[in-house]
CSV table of C-alpha atoms in Angstrom, one decimal:
chain,number,residue,atom,x,y,z
A,1,MET,CA,93.0,79.5,96.0
A,2,SER,CA,96.7,80.0,95.3
A,3,GLN,CA,99.1,81.3,97.9
A,4,GLY,CA,99.1,84.8,96.5
A,5,SER,CA,95.5,85.3,95.6
A,6,SER,CA,94.9,88.8,94.3
A,7,THR,CA,91.9,89.2,96.5
A,8,ALA,CA,94.1,89.0,99.7
A,9,PRO,CA,95.8,92.0,101.2
A,10,PRO,CA,99.3,92.6,99.9
A,11,ALA,CA,101.6,90.2,101.8
A,12,GLY,CA,104.7,92.3,101.1
A,13,TYR,CA,108.2,91.4,100.3
A,14,ARG,CA,108.8,90.0,103.8
A,15,ALA,CA,106.2,87.3,103.1
A,16,VAL,CA,108.0,86.3,99.9
A,17,PHE,CA,111.3,85.8,101.8
A,18,ALA,CA,109.4,83.7,104.3
A,19,VAL,CA,109.2,81.0,101.7
A,20,THR,CA,112.3,78.8,102.1
A,21,GLU,CA,112.5,77.7,98.4
A,22,PHE,CA,112.3,81.3,97.3
A,23,ARG,CA,115.3,82.3,99.4
A,24,ALA,CA,117.3,79.6,97.7
A,25,VAL,CA,116.2,80.8,94.3
A,26,PHE,CA,116.9,84.4,95.2
A,27,ALA,CA,120.4,83.6,96.4
A,28,ALA,CA,121.1,81.5,93.3
A,29,HIS,CA,119.9,84.3,91.1
A,30,LEU,CA,122.2,86.8,92.8
A,31,LEU,CA,125.2,84.5,92.4
A,32,SER,CA,124.6,83.5,88.8
A,33,LEU,CA,123.8,87.1,87.8
A,34,LEU,CA,127.0,88.4,89.4
A,35,GLY,CA,128.9,85.6,87.6
A,36,VAL,CA,127.5,86.7,84.3
A,37,VAL,CA,128.2,90.4,84.7
A,38,VAL,CA,131.8,89.8,86.0
A,39,SER,CA,132.6,87.3,83.3
A,40,GLU,CA,131.3,89.7,80.6
A,41,LEU,CA,133.5,92.5,81.8
A,42,ALA,CA,136.6,90.2,82.4
A,43,LEU,CA,136.1,88.5,79.0
A,44,THR,CA,135.9,91.8,77.2
A,45,VAL,CA,139.2,92.9,78.8
A,46,LEU,CA,140.7,89.5,78.0
A,47,VAL,CA,139.7,89.6,74.3
A,48,TYR,CA,141.1,93.1,74.0
A,49,ASP,CA,144.4,92.1,75.6
A,50,LEU,CA,144.7,89.2,73.2
A,51,THR,CA,143.7,91.0,70.0
A,52,GLY,CA,144.1,94.7,70.6
A,53,SER,CA,140.8,95.1,68.6
A,54,PRO,CA,138.1,97.4,69.9
A,55,LEU,CA,135.6,95.8,67.5
A,56,LEU,CA,136.2,92.3,68.9
A,57,SER,CA,136.1,93.6,72.5
A,58,ALA,CA,132.7,95.3,71.8
A,59,LEU,CA,131.5,92.2,70.0
A,60,THR,CA,132.0,90.3,73.2
A,61,PHE,CA,129.3,92.4,74.8
A,62,ALA,CA,127.0,92.2,71.8
A,63,LEU,CA,127.2,88.4,71.8
A,64,GLY,CA,125.6,88.5,75.3
A,65,LEU,CA,122.3,89.6,73.6
A,66,LEU,CA,122.2,88.2,70.1
A,67,PRO,CA,122.0,84.5,70.9
A,68,TYR,CA,118.9,85.1,73.2
A,69,VAL,CA,116.5,84.9,70.3
A,70,ILE,CA,118.1,81.6,69.1
A,71,GLY,CA,118.1,79.9,72.5
A,72,GLY,CA,114.7,81.3,73.5
A,73,THR,CA,113.1,80.1,70.3
A,74,LEU,CA,114.8,76.8,69.6
A,75,PHE,CA,115.1,75.5,73.1
A,76,ALA,CA,112.0,77.0,74.8
A,77,GLY,CA,110.4,73.5,75.0
A,78,VAL,CA,113.0,72.5,77.6
A,79,ALA,CA,111.3,74.7,80.2
A,80,ASP,CA,108.1,72.6,80.1
A,81,ARG,CA,109.4,69.3,78.9
A,82,TYR,CA,111.7,68.5,81.8
A,83,PRO,CA,111.5,69.0,85.6
A,84,ALA,CA,112.4,72.6,86.4
A,85,ARG,CA,115.0,71.9,89.1
A,86,ARG,CA,116.9,69.6,86.7
A,87,VAL,CA,116.8,72.2,83.9
A,88,LEU,CA,118.0,75.0,86.2
A,89,VAL,CA,120.9,73.0,87.7
A,90,LEU,CA,122.0,71.8,84.3
A,91,CYS,CA,122.0,75.3,82.9
A,92,ASP,CA,124.2,76.5,85.7
A,93,LEU,CA,126.6,73.6,85.2
A,94,ILE,CA,126.8,74.2,81.4
A,95,CYS,CA,127.6,77.9,82.1
A,96,ALA,CA,130.3,76.8,84.7
A,97,ALA,CA,131.8,74.4,82.2
A,98,CYS,CA,131.9,77.1,79.4
A,99,VAL,CA,133.5,79.6,81.7
A,100,ALA,CA,136.0,76.9,82.9
A,101,VAL,CA,137.1,76.3,79.2
A,102,MET,CA,137.6,80.0,78.8
A,103,LEU,CA,140.3,79.8,81.5
A,104,LEU,CA,142.5,77.5,79.4
A,105,PRO,CA,145.4,79.5,77.8
A,106,THR,CA,145.0,77.4,74.7
A,107,THR,CA,141.4,78.5,74.0
A,108,PRO,CA,141.6,80.8,70.9
A,109,VAL,CA,139.7,84.1,70.7
A,110,ALA,CA,137.1,82.5,68.3
A,111,GLY,CA,136.6,79.8,71.0
A,112,LEU,CA,136.1,82.4,73.7
A,113,LEU,CA,133.4,84.1,71.6
A,114,ALA,CA,131.7,80.8,70.8
A,115,LEU,CA,131.6,79.9,74.4
A,116,ARG,CA,130.2,83.4,75.2
A,117,CYS,CA,127.4,82.7,72.6
A,118,LEU,CA,126.6,79.3,74.3
A,119,VAL,CA,126.3,80.9,77.7
A,120,ALA,CA,124.0,83.6,76.2
A,121,ALA,CA,121.9,80.9,74.4
A,122,VAL,CA,121.4,79.0,77.7
A,123,ALA,CA,120.3,82.2,79.6
A,124,PRO,CA,116.7,82.5,78.3
A,125,VAL,CA,116.0,78.8,79.0
A,126,PHE,CA,117.3,79.3,82.5
A,127,THR,CA,115.4,82.5,83.1
A,128,GLY,CA,112.1,81.2,81.6
A,129,THR,CA,112.3,78.0,83.5
A,130,ARG,CA,112.9,79.9,86.8
A,131,MET,CA,110.0,82.3,86.1
A,132,ALA,CA,107.6,79.4,85.5
A,133,ALA,CA,109.0,77.6,88.6
A,134,LEU,CA,108.1,80.6,90.7
A,135,THR,CA,104.4,79.9,90.1
A,136,ASP,CA,105.0,76.5,91.7
A,137,ILE,CA,106.9,77.9,94.6
A,138,LEU,CA,104.9,81.0,95.3
A,139,GLY,CA,101.5,80.3,93.6
A,140,ASP,CA,100.3,82.4,90.7
A,141,GLY,CA,99.0,85.4,92.6
A,142,ASP,CA,100.4,88.3,94.6
A,143,LEU,CA,103.4,86.4,96.0
A,144,TYR,CA,104.5,85.4,92.5
A,145,VAL,CA,104.3,89.0,91.4
A,146,LEU,CA,106.3,90.2,94.4
A,147,GLY,CA,108.8,87.4,93.9
A,148,ARG,CA,109.3,88.5,90.2
A,149,SER,CA,109.7,92.0,91.4
A,150,LEU,CA,112.4,91.1,93.8
A,151,LEU,CA,114.4,89.3,91.1
A,152,ARG,CA,114.1,92.3,88.8
A,153,ILE,CA,115.3,94.6,91.5
A,154,VAL,CA,118.3,92.3,92.0
A,155,SER,CA,118.9,92.3,88.3
A,156,GLN,CA,119.0,96.1,88.1
A,157,SER,CA,121.2,96.4,91.3
A,158,ALA,CA,123.5,93.5,90.4
A,159,MET,CA,124.3,95.1,87.0
A,160,LEU,CA,125.7,98.2,88.9
A,161,ILE,CA,127.3,96.1,91.7
A,162,GLY,CA,128.6,93.5,89.3
A,163,PHE,CA,130.5,96.0,87.1
A,164,GLY,CA,132.0,97.5,90.3
A,165,VAL,CA,133.0,94.1,91.7
A,166,GLY,CA,134.4,93.2,88.3
A,167,GLY,CA,136.5,96.3,88.1
A,168,VAL,CA,137.9,95.7,91.6
A,169,LEU,CA,138.7,92.1,90.7
A,170,LEU,CA,140.5,93.2,87.6
A,171,THR,CA,142.7,95.4,89.7
A,172,ALA,CA,143.8,92.5,91.8
A,173,LEU,CA,143.5,89.6,89.4
A,174,SER,CA,144.2,88.9,85.7
A,175,PRO,CA,141.2,88.7,83.4
A,176,ARG,CA,141.3,84.9,83.6
A,177,GLY,CA,141.6,85.1,87.4
A,178,ALA,CA,138.4,87.2,87.5
A,179,ILE,CA,136.7,84.7,85.2
A,180,ALA,CA,137.7,81.9,87.5
A,181,VAL,CA,135.7,83.5,90.3
A,182,THR,CA,132.6,83.3,88.1
A,183,VAL,CA,133.0,79.5,87.8
A,184,VAL,CA,132.5,79.3,91.5
A,185,THR,CA,129.4,81.5,91.4
A,186,PHE,CA,127.7,79.3,88.8
A,187,LEU,CA,128.6,76.1,90.8
A,188,CYS,CA,127.3,77.7,94.1
A,189,SER,CA,124.0,78.6,92.2
A,190,ALA,CA,123.7,75.0,91.0
A,191,VAL,CA,124.1,73.7,94.6
A,192,LEU,CA,121.6,76.1,96.0
A,193,LEU,CA,119.0,75.2,93.4
A,194,ARG,CA,119.7,71.4,93.7
A,195,PHE,CA,119.4,71.2,97.5
A,196,GLY,CA,117.2,74.3,98.2
A,197,THR,CA,114.2,73.6,95.9
A,198,ARG,CA,111.8,70.7,95.6
A,199,ASP,CA,111.9,68.3,92.7
A,200,ARG,CA,108.6,68.7,90.8
A,201,PRO,CA,107.4,66.9,87.7
A,202,ALA,CA,107.5,68.5,84.2
A,203,ARG,CA,104.5,70.6,83.2
A,204,ALA,CA,104.1,68.8,79.8
A,205,GLY,CA,105.4,65.7,78.2
A,206,SER,CA,107.1,65.6,74.8
A,207,GLY,CA,104.2,64.0,73.1
A,208,GLY,CA,106.7,62.0,71.0
A,209,ARG,CA,107.9,65.2,69.3
A,210,ALA,CA,111.5,66.3,68.8
A,211,LEU,CA,112.6,69.2,71.1
A,212,LEU,CA,113.0,71.7,68.2
A,213,THR,CA,109.5,70.8,66.9
A,214,GLU,CA,108.0,71.2,70.3
A,215,SER,CA,109.7,74.5,70.9
A,216,LEU,CA,108.5,76.0,67.6
A,217,ALA,CA,105.0,74.6,68.2
A,218,GLY,CA,105.0,76.1,71.6
A,219,ALA,CA,106.1,79.5,70.2
A,220,ARG,CA,103.2,79.3,67.6
A,221,LEU,CA,100.7,78.5,70.3
A,222,VAL,CA,101.9,81.3,72.6
A,223,LEU,CA,102.2,84.0,69.9
A,224,GLY,CA,99.0,82.9,68.3
A,225,ASP,CA,96.9,84.0,71.3
A,226,ARG,CA,95.9,87.6,70.7
A,227,ARG,CA,95.8,88.5,74.4
A,228,VAL,CA,99.2,86.9,75.2
A,229,ARG,CA,100.7,88.5,72.1
A,230,ALA,CA,99.5,92.0,73.2
A,231,LEU,CA,100.8,91.5,76.7
A,232,MET,CA,104.2,90.4,75.3
A,233,LEU,CA,104.4,93.5,73.1
A,234,LEU,CA,103.7,95.7,76.2
A,235,PHE,CA,106.6,94.0,77.9
A,236,TRP,CA,108.9,94.5,74.9
A,237,LEU,CA,108.2,97.9,73.2
A,238,PRO,CA,108.9,100.4,76.0
A,239,PRO,CA,112.3,98.9,76.8
A,240,MET,CA,113.2,99.0,73.1
A,241,PHE,CA,113.0,102.8,73.2
A,242,VAL,CA,114.0,103.5,76.7
A,243,VAL,CA,117.5,102.1,76.1
A,244,ALA,CA,118.4,104.9,73.7
A,245,PRO,CA,119.8,107.3,76.4
A,246,GLU,CA,121.9,104.5,77.9
A,247,ALA,CA,123.2,103.5,74.5
A,248,LEU,CA,124.2,107.1,73.7
A,249,ALA,CA,125.2,108.2,77.2
A,250,ALA,CA,128.9,108.5,76.3
A,251,PRO,CA,128.5,110.8,73.3
A,252,TYR,CA,125.8,112.8,75.1
A,253,ALA,CA,128.1,113.3,78.1
A,254,ASP,CA,130.9,114.4,75.8
A,255,GLY,CA,128.6,116.7,73.9
A,256,ILE,CA,127.6,118.6,77.1
A,257,GLY,CA,131.2,118.7,78.3
A,258,ALA,CA,130.6,116.3,81.2
A,259,GLY,CA,133.4,114.1,82.6
A,260,PRO,CA,133.6,110.3,83.3
A,261,ALA,CA,131.9,110.7,86.7
A,262,ALA,CA,128.9,112.3,84.9
A,263,LEU,CA,128.8,109.4,82.4
A,264,GLY,CA,128.6,107.0,85.3
A,265,LEU,CA,125.6,109.0,86.8
A,266,LEU,CA,123.9,109.0,83.4
A,267,LEU,CA,124.2,105.2,83.2
A,268,CYS,CA,123.0,104.7,86.8
A,269,ALA,CA,120.1,107.1,86.9
A,270,MET,CA,117.5,105.0,85.1
A,271,ALA,CA,118.3,101.9,87.2
A,272,VAL,CA,118.0,103.9,90.4
A,273,GLY,CA,114.5,105.2,89.3
A,274,HIS,CA,113.4,101.7,88.3
A,275,VAL,CA,114.5,100.1,91.6
A,276,GLY,CA,112.9,102.9,93.7
A,277,ALA,CA,109.6,102.7,91.9
A,278,GLU,CA,109.4,99.0,91.9
A,279,LEU,CA,110.1,98.9,95.7
A,280,PHE,CA,107.3,101.4,96.3
A,281,VAL,CA,104.7,99.8,94.0
A,282,GLY,CA,105.5,96.3,95.4
A,283,SER,CA,105.4,97.3,99.0
A,284,ALA,CA,102.9,100.2,99.2
A,285,LEU,CA,100.2,99.3,96.6
A,286,ARG,CA,97.5,96.6,96.7
A,287,PRO,CA,97.3,94.1,93.8
A,288,ARG,CA,94.2,95.9,92.5
A,289,THR,CA,95.9,99.2,92.4
A,290,ARG,CA,98.9,97.8,90.7
A,291,SER,CA,96.6,96.4,88.1
A,292,ARG,CA,94.9,99.8,87.6
A,293,ILE,CA,98.2,101.7,87.0
A,294,VAL,CA,99.6,99.3,84.3
A,295,LEU,CA,98.2,101.0,81.2
A,296,PRO,CA,98.4,104.6,82.3
A,297,VAL,CA,102.0,104.3,83.5
A,298,ALA,CA,103.0,102.3,80.4
A,299,ALA,CA,101.4,105.0,78.2
A,300,VAL,CA,103.4,107.9,79.7
A,301,GLY,CA,106.6,106.1,80.8
A,302,LEU,CA,108.7,107.3,77.8
A,303,LEU,CA,107.6,110.9,77.8
A,304,PRO,CA,110.4,112.1,80.2
A,305,LEU,CA,112.9,111.4,77.4
A,306,VAL,CA,111.3,114.2,75.3
A,307,VAL,CA,113.2,116.6,77.7
A,308,TYR,CA,116.3,115.7,75.7
A,309,ALA,CA,114.9,117.8,72.8
A,310,VAL,CA,116.2,120.9,74.7
A,311,ARG,CA,119.6,119.3,75.1
A,312,PRO,CA,119.4,119.5,78.9
A,313,GLY,CA,122.4,119.8,81.2
A,314,LEU,CA,123.3,117.0,83.6
A,315,PRO,CA,120.8,117.7,86.5
A,316,LEU,CA,117.8,117.8,84.2
A,317,ALA,CA,119.0,114.8,82.2
A,318,LEU,CA,119.4,112.8,85.3
A,319,ALA,CA,115.9,113.7,86.5
A,320,ALA,CA,114.5,112.7,83.1
A,321,LEU,CA,116.3,109.4,83.2
A,322,ALA,CA,115.2,108.6,86.8
A,323,LEU,CA,111.6,109.3,85.8
A,324,ALA,CA,111.9,107.1,82.7
A,325,GLY,CA,113.2,104.3,85.0
A,326,MET,CA,110.3,104.8,87.3
A,327,GLY,CA,108.0,104.2,84.3
A,328,ALA,CA,109.0,100.5,84.4
A,329,ALA,CA,106.8,100.1,87.5
A,330,TYR,CA,103.9,99.1,85.3
A,331,VAL,CA,105.6,95.7,84.8
A,332,ILE,CA,104.6,94.5,88.3
A,333,GLY,CA,100.9,94.5,87.5
A,334,LEU,CA,101.6,93.2,83.9
A,335,ASP,CA,103.3,90.2,85.4
A,336,GLN,CA,100.0,89.2,87.0
A,337,TRP,CA,98.1,89.7,83.8
A,338,PHE,CA,100.6,87.6,81.9
A,339,VAL,CA,100.6,84.6,84.2
A,340,ASP,CA,96.8,84.7,84.2
A,341,ALA,CA,96.7,84.7,80.4
A,342,VAL,CA,99.1,81.7,79.8
A,343,PRO,CA,97.9,78.1,80.4
A,344,PRO,CA,100.1,76.4,83.1
A,345,GLU,CA,101.4,73.8,80.6
A,346,LEU,CA,102.8,76.6,78.4
A,347,ARG,CA,104.2,78.8,81.0
A,348,GLY,CA,107.8,77.7,80.7
A,349,ARG,CA,107.8,78.2,76.9
A,350,ALA,CA,105.9,81.5,77.2
A,351,MET,CA,108.3,83.0,79.8
A,352,THR,CA,111.4,81.8,77.9
A,353,LEU,CA,110.1,83.5,74.7
A,354,LEU,CA,109.3,86.6,76.8
A,355,THR,CA,112.8,86.8,78.1
A,356,ALA,CA,114.4,86.1,74.8
A,357,GLY,CA,112.3,88.7,73.1
A,358,LEU,CA,113.0,91.3,75.8
A,359,MET,CA,116.7,91.0,75.6
A,360,THR,CA,116.8,90.8,71.8
A,361,ILE,CA,114.6,93.9,71.3
A,362,GLN,CA,116.7,95.9,73.7
A,363,GLY,CA,119.8,95.0,71.7
A,364,ALA,CA,117.9,96.1,68.6
A,365,GLY,CA,116.9,99.3,70.2
A,366,MET,CA,120.5,100.1,71.2
A,367,ALA,CA,121.7,99.4,67.6
A,368,LEU,CA,119.0,101.5,66.1
A,369,ALA,CA,119.7,104.4,68.4
A,370,GLY,CA,123.4,104.2,67.5
A,371,LEU,CA,122.5,104.1,63.8
A,372,ALA,CA,120.2,107.1,64.1
A,373,ALA,CA,122.9,109.0,65.9
A,374,GLU,CA,125.1,108.7,62.8
A,375,PHE,CA,122.7,111.0,61.0
A,376,PHE,CA,121.1,113.2,63.8
A,377,PRO,CA,122.3,114.9,67.0
A,378,VAL,CA,122.3,112.6,70.0
A,379,HIS,CA,119.8,114.7,72.0
A,380,GLN,CA,117.3,114.6,69.0
A,381,VAL,CA,117.6,110.8,68.8
A,382,VAL,CA,116.8,110.4,72.5
A,383,ALA,CA,113.9,112.8,72.3
A,384,GLY,CA,112.7,111.0,69.1
A,385,SER,CA,112.8,107.7,70.9
A,386,GLY,CA,110.6,109.1,73.6
A,387,ILE,CA,108.0,110.4,71.1
A,388,ILE,CA,108.0,107.4,68.7
A,389,GLY,CA,108.1,105.0,71.6
A,390,THR,CA,105.1,106.7,73.2
A,391,VAL,CA,103.1,106.4,70.0
A,392,CYS,CA,103.9,102.7,69.6
A,393,THR,CA,103.1,102.0,73.2
A,394,LEU,CA,99.8,103.8,73.0
A,395,LEU,CA,98.9,101.5,70.0
A,396,VAL,CA,99.8,98.4,72.1
A,397,VAL,CA,97.9,99.8,75.2
A,398,ALA,CA,94.8,100.0,73.0
A,399,GLU,CA,95.2,96.4,71.9
A,400,VAL,CA,95.7,95.3,75.5
A,401,ARG,CA,92.4,97.0,76.4
A,402,ARG,CA,90.6,95.4,73.5
A,403,THR,CA,91.9,91.9,74.5
A,404,ALA,CA,91.0,92.3,78.2
A,405,PRO,CA,88.8,89.5,79.6
A,406,GLY,CA,85.2,90.3,78.8
A,407,GLN,CA,86.1,92.8,76.1
A,408,MET,CA,86.1,90.4,73.1
A,409,SER,CA,84.3,87.4,71.9
A,410,ASP,CA,85.9,83.9,71.7
A,411,THR,CA,86.1,84.3,68.0
A,412,GLU,CA,87.9,87.6,68.2
A,413,GLY,CA,90.3,86.4,70.9
A,414,ARG,CA,91.5,83.1,69.4
A,415,ASP,CA,92.6,82.2,65.9
A,416,GLY,CA,93.3,78.7,64.6
A,417,ALA,CA,96.5,78.3,66.6
A,418,ASP,CA,94.9,79.2,69.8
A,419,ARG,CA,92.2,76.5,69.5
A,420,HIS,CA,95.1,74.0,69.9
A,421,MET,CA,96.0,75.8,73.2
A,422,THR,CA,92.6,75.0,74.7
A,423,SER,CA,92.6,71.4,73.6
A,424,ARG,CA,95.9,70.5,75.2
């Protein structure tokens, strides 16, 4: 039985922190995430200072999302082909090297943007490898689920803290000076992972195939499994629609006559709801209960956005956003379903694809929300996102139910690509 068997009582977050290796992973995650957030902010300011172009400055942020799908698809095989510790340390060192080159005064703006793309392309490989490595460190049961939950909570919190820290650094340092700090965070993360985690063998060999071939074959195997595909869609679709109010927070705040402080609250409300709900579900509910609430919570999680149809004032809008953020609590139980559905030798590739798809589809959701707001009032776009997103999510929920273990025959559950999965 794994460390975190779902039949055991919930161990709680304290038991996760009792695992020495996880503490190293947690600290490294916090450092590297702060490094990414601060470097994004400082690089955006630097590009604007050098060019005076709002477009290029905004593009710097966009380039943090777009390369995910490339790195996650073409390099996913790295996560299973090589030992996890080696991959994680190398990813941190690559990011540190890219950021160090950004510091050179001779680096042109095109070079800065290219380096930004490289860091973003490395990110899904790093995240997918770390997610798969957690099953080695914590087992594939409840401790793994709680460990993933903690990393998500840190991600939500660090985004808020990171922008604050970045803003403070930029008042005391030049943009390049703030970027220099992130070199140190990446190097510290690499040291923690190198000396704080065990060296374990790779999950799968190369089989004599090129990395690109292996990565694409792994994507075909993962996405060819009907159950895994349905679970991935349940991870992806709600976030695609829930980003609409964040993407349109500035024009909405302006439309209701709210000031900059209100804009900050609108951007923070969803993250606060997410963190609060995740902490409650992870600490107060048993694994079986977390599993039971996955589909109901996912089905209704976007409905609070419908409140925007009445063009609410600030208090009601904040409440709706906090409730929408709380809807993300379904992901804790979904994590367990996903790790149960994916064979161990494919976990690295599956989780890399999951990460790449999640970031890409959120970027697409922001872009579509912005496009829709060119033709319709902002409050209608947000409300429409809640309605359309709920319909799409209900369709995915139905597919997840149909693909549940015991609900379909082997023939229904696996197509030709999946048969290769069972023969590995």
